[in-house]
Amino acid sequence: MAVRRAKVKSMGAAQDPALGTAMFAPAALYILLLIGVPFFLAMYYAFSDARIGNTDLHFVGLENFRSILQSPSFRSAVKNSIVFTLASQIIVIICSTILSTALENKFRGRGVIRYLILLPWVAPIALGAIAWKWILDSIYSVITWVLVWLHIFKPYGAPMWLGEPHLAMASVILVHCWRLIPFSTVIMLAGQTAIPREIPEAAAIDGAGFWRTLFQIKIPMMTSIISVAVLFGTIFTFTDMTVVYILTAGGPYDSTQTLPSLAFATGIQGSDLAAGAAISLFLVPVLVVIAYLMLRVAHRAEAT
Amino acid sequence: MPVVETRNLTKVFKEGELGAVNDVNLETREGEFLVFLGPSGSGKTTLLRMIAGLEEPTAGEILIGGRVVNDLSPRERRIAMVFQSYALYPHLTVYKNIAFPLKAQNVKKELHKEKVEWAASLLGIGALLHRKPRELSGGERQRVALARAIVREPSVFLLDEPLSNLDAKLRASAREELELFHRRVGTTTIYVTHDQVEAMAMGDRVVVLDQGVVRQIGTPREVYDEPADTFVATFLGSPPMNLVEMGDFIIGFRPEHFRVAETIRDSPKVAFDLHVQNVEYLGAEYILSGSLAGRRLDGKKVIARLLLGQSFEIGKTHQFAVPEQHLKFFDRSTGKRIEPRTLEWQ
């Protein structure tokens, strides 16, 4: 009888709705307060005439969206965001595939190199970006100094890395890649260890060389892990403004202004909260699509 | 049909440690089915992987068709291998799996379809060509792996425990299929297994390995009837050969040769008293275990295998005997087989 009662009691505990709610509440609260509230606030502001320092709010309908769509700096920010995201993702995937392939087999010093590669991801982004700002500085740039020393450029004739539109965009992209490559490499390394050792061995016996094994066997077997890396990387890139803000603050002439940095510049620095909120809402559809794709990849990985 | 030869082949994984494969010399014959048999850790798979070119030998030479291939990559050795896990490419269909070696070796594209279909029909998997490996059963995967190996008509087949992932029932039929397959294609085959039944049933010759050393090479009959040492004697046969220590020698006899004394009439025999301790009824036979009784051999554990029709009581002592020609003699210190001699038995 005692045994039976214990059993009934434990089943009762599992079905207790109060306990379930209590366990679930912190997560729900966290999402609601830190993600839900700002998100709905942004939606609310986007349809109003909110400005910093003004407590009066009026509903203005689609007015903010209309004026944003007509502004040339918004259009260039959309273009820049796309260029920034696409270019850095392509570079990151190529580099992290190479790195993870190189780091797959054991060799002396592999542990140290893995550690060094991971450093940019661990270091605070602001510090890294400030270091890069110095490296690319118009007067103190080490890169320029080395190039002058090698007689590739004349003193004072060297390019201004952050001062010319195309060079500035390239610099921002490369610094962002420097930051994302470690993350992506770690994901790819995990993906590679999931390939059984016999598969590349079978390919070698079947007569495939290094490149054929890489492109026809290994990379196809890693597509789901690569898509995880790409989707995460896209989110980190598309929503990121740290690198842009510290290196160029969107300049010169808005040539590196992306959607998040434009939203910040308009909404906070320009004190037009409503317009800033409206700009940031343009990120939502893209992120929704990416979130959907991520869930699909995760589901497919579960199914196989 | 070229043959595979190894000369003093040695593999040491960690310096200073005992080698995984030590000084192995062997030679296949044309079209032969050669089996590497040994317990796990005996070096049989390492030996096979060195022949395949997946593992670099520490010392010694590998020859295929009379040519030293040590420095050749797997693809240049013209061998095909079937892995224990089959190692099918999971993202490719069966057709593309089988066609992969053709593509990798730049066989003309027009020939692919014909060759893939030939290999698939040889293994009876023509209906599965559009499927992915994960949609196949264990037996079907094994056949795809074999088809992928045969499709480029290799000079040597290497098979690494290809049956060990199948369930017991499937294993017997897959074994038979492999034998038929080998008879049909006639390619020199090296087959690695730890299963003595597979080795005896399939091998033209068996290489018995232990701790990286070849203990014996011979036909299944030779390694069973004339074991070279006590390891081979006990590794083959189930239950294993009885070994009884006597002075400087070890005397061996198989359980099936240890019979009731009065049933051995037409040959000279050596008689023992058997104190029966356990009887197992296995349907077609009895397995009797007990100990010998008598002065010099008192208390030695032995096993007898008897056909039905006799009954034994546990705890009783019976007169047993072994025909003299079935007694094997081994040197006690080395374990090696020696010439038969006359002994003072009781």
mmCIF file of C-alpha atoms in Angstrom, chain A residues 195-208 213 216-217 221, chain B residues 54 78-105 107 112 115-126 129 132-133 136 139-160 162 178 181 185:
data_model
loop_
_atom_site.group_PDB
_atom_site.id
_atom_site.type_symbol
_atom_site.label_atom_id
_atom_site.label_comp_id
_atom_site.label_asym_id
_atom_site.label_seq_id
_atom_site.Cartn_x
_atom_site.Cartn_y
_atom_site.Cartn_z
ATOM 1 C CA ILE A 195 32.324 12.783 -39.716
ATOM 2 C CA PRO A 196 33.490 9.217 -38.985
ATOM 3 C CA ARG A 197 37.166 8.623 -39.723
ATOM 4 C CA GLU A 198 36.355 5.818 -42.163
ATOM 5 C CA ILE A 199 34.517 8.110 -44.576
ATOM 6 C CA PRO A 200 37.536 10.128 -45.760
ATOM 7 C CA GLU A 201 39.546 6.894 -45.645
ATOM 8 C CA ALA A 202 37.038 5.186 -47.907
ATOM 9 C CA ALA A 203 37.241 8.190 -50.230
ATOM 10 C CA ALA A 204 41.050 7.904 -50.300
ATOM 11 C CA ILE A 205 40.810 4.225 -51.198
ATOM 12 C CA ASP A 206 38.184 4.987 -53.831
ATOM 13 C CA GLY A 207 40.809 7.209 -55.414
ATOM 14 C CA ALA A 208 39.702 10.672 -54.345
ATOM 15 C CA THR A 213 37.285 14.540 -50.668
ATOM 16 C CA GLN A 216 32.362 16.160 -52.690
ATOM 17 C CA ILE A 217 32.421 14.356 -49.353
ATOM 18 C CA MET A 221 28.345 16.137 -45.150
ATOM 19 C CA LEU B 54 45.908 3.949 -44.648
ATOM 20 C CA ARG B 78 44.494 -0.450 -57.066
ATOM 21 C CA ILE B 79 42.937 -2.040 -54.019
ATOM 22 C CA ALA B 80 39.374 -1.842 -52.796
ATOM 23 C CA MET B 81 38.340 -1.997 -49.191
ATOM 24 C CA VAL B 82 35.106 -2.632 -47.347
ATOM 25 C CA PHE B 83 35.065 -1.139 -43.870
ATOM 26 C CA GLN B 84 33.485 -2.574 -40.767
ATOM 27 C CA SER B 85 31.053 0.364 -40.698
ATOM 28 C CA TYR B 86 30.765 0.196 -44.540
ATOM 29 C CA ALA B 87 31.645 3.935 -44.652
ATOM 30 C CA LEU B 88 28.988 4.718 -47.247
ATOM 31 C CA TYR B 89 28.709 8.392 -48.162
ATOM 32 C CA PRO B 90 25.491 9.356 -46.362
ATOM 33 C CA HIS B 91 24.627 12.332 -48.574
ATOM 34 C CA LEU B 92 24.855 10.389 -51.843
ATOM 35 C CA THR B 93 22.391 7.939 -53.324
ATOM 36 C CA VAL B 94 23.364 4.307 -53.754
ATOM 37 C CA TYR B 95 24.017 4.996 -57.442
ATOM 38 C CA LYS B 96 26.352 7.888 -56.650
ATOM 39 C CA ASN B 97 28.067 5.914 -53.900
ATOM 40 C CA ILE B 98 28.889 3.144 -56.356
ATOM 41 C CA ALA B 99 29.868 5.612 -59.083
ATOM 42 C CA PHE B 100 32.176 7.597 -56.779
ATOM 43 C CA PRO B 101 35.321 5.475 -57.373
ATOM 44 C CA LEU B 102 34.737 5.741 -61.132
ATOM 45 C CA LYS B 103 34.467 9.507 -60.899
ATOM 46 C CA ALA B 104 37.495 9.731 -58.622
ATOM 47 C CA GLN B 105 39.591 7.681 -61.014
ATOM 48 C CA VAL B 107 36.719 6.773 -65.778
ATOM 49 C CA HIS B 112 29.560 4.967 -65.418
ATOM 50 C CA LYS B 115 29.480 -0.274 -64.738
ATOM 51 C CA VAL B 116 27.303 0.781 -61.811
ATOM 52 C CA GLU B 117 24.456 -1.336 -63.121
ATOM 53 C CA TRP B 118 26.777 -4.284 -63.612
ATOM 54 C CA ALA B 119 28.065 -4.052 -60.013
ATOM 55 C CA ALA B 120 24.569 -3.508 -58.630
ATOM 56 C CA SER B 121 23.133 -6.502 -60.470
ATOM 57 C CA LEU B 122 26.046 -8.663 -59.313
ATOM 58 C CA LEU B 123 24.945 -7.941 -55.744
ATOM 59 C CA GLY B 124 21.223 -7.813 -56.388
ATOM 60 C CA ILE B 125 20.711 -4.181 -55.411
ATOM 61 C CA GLY B 126 19.549 -2.868 -58.775
ATOM 62 C CA LEU B 129 19.991 2.722 -56.727
ATOM 63 C CA LYS B 132 20.101 7.055 -49.615
ATOM 64 C CA PRO B 133 22.203 4.827 -47.306
ATOM 65 C CA LEU B 136 18.801 0.739 -46.262
ATOM 66 C CA GLY B 139 22.539 -6.269 -45.196
ATOM 67 C CA GLU B 140 21.727 -3.901 -48.034
ATOM 68 C CA ARG B 141 24.378 -1.431 -46.882
ATOM 69 C CA GLN B 142 26.939 -4.185 -46.885
ATOM 70 C CA ARG B 143 26.045 -5.047 -50.465
ATOM 71 C CA VAL B 144 26.313 -1.416 -51.515
ATOM 72 C CA ALA B 145 29.760 -1.282 -49.911
ATOM 73 C CA LEU B 146 30.747 -4.417 -51.832
ATOM 74 C CA ALA B 147 29.358 -3.009 -55.078
ATOM 75 C CA ARG B 148 31.321 0.197 -54.540
ATOM 76 C CA ALA B 149 34.435 -1.924 -54.030
ATOM 77 C CA ILE B 150 33.942 -4.157 -57.069
ATOM 78 C CA VAL B 151 32.867 -1.480 -59.554
ATOM 79 C CA ARG B 152 36.359 -0.452 -60.626
ATOM 80 C CA GLU B 153 37.545 -4.060 -60.838
ATOM 81 C CA PRO B 154 40.353 -3.842 -58.281
ATOM 82 C CA SER B 155 43.297 -6.205 -58.169
ATOM 83 C CA VAL B 156 42.851 -6.944 -54.466
ATOM 84 C CA PHE B 157 39.877 -6.834 -52.108
ATOM 85 C CA LEU B 158 40.352 -5.966 -48.479
ATOM 86 C CA LEU B 159 37.461 -6.676 -46.113
ATOM 87 C CA ASP B 160 37.583 -5.496 -42.514
ATOM 88 C CA PRO B 162 32.278 -6.753 -42.876
ATOM 89 C CA LEU B 178 30.228 -13.431 -49.798
ATOM 90 C CA PHE B 181 30.518 -13.651 -54.685
ATOM 91 C CA VAL B 185 34.627 -12.694 -59.335
#
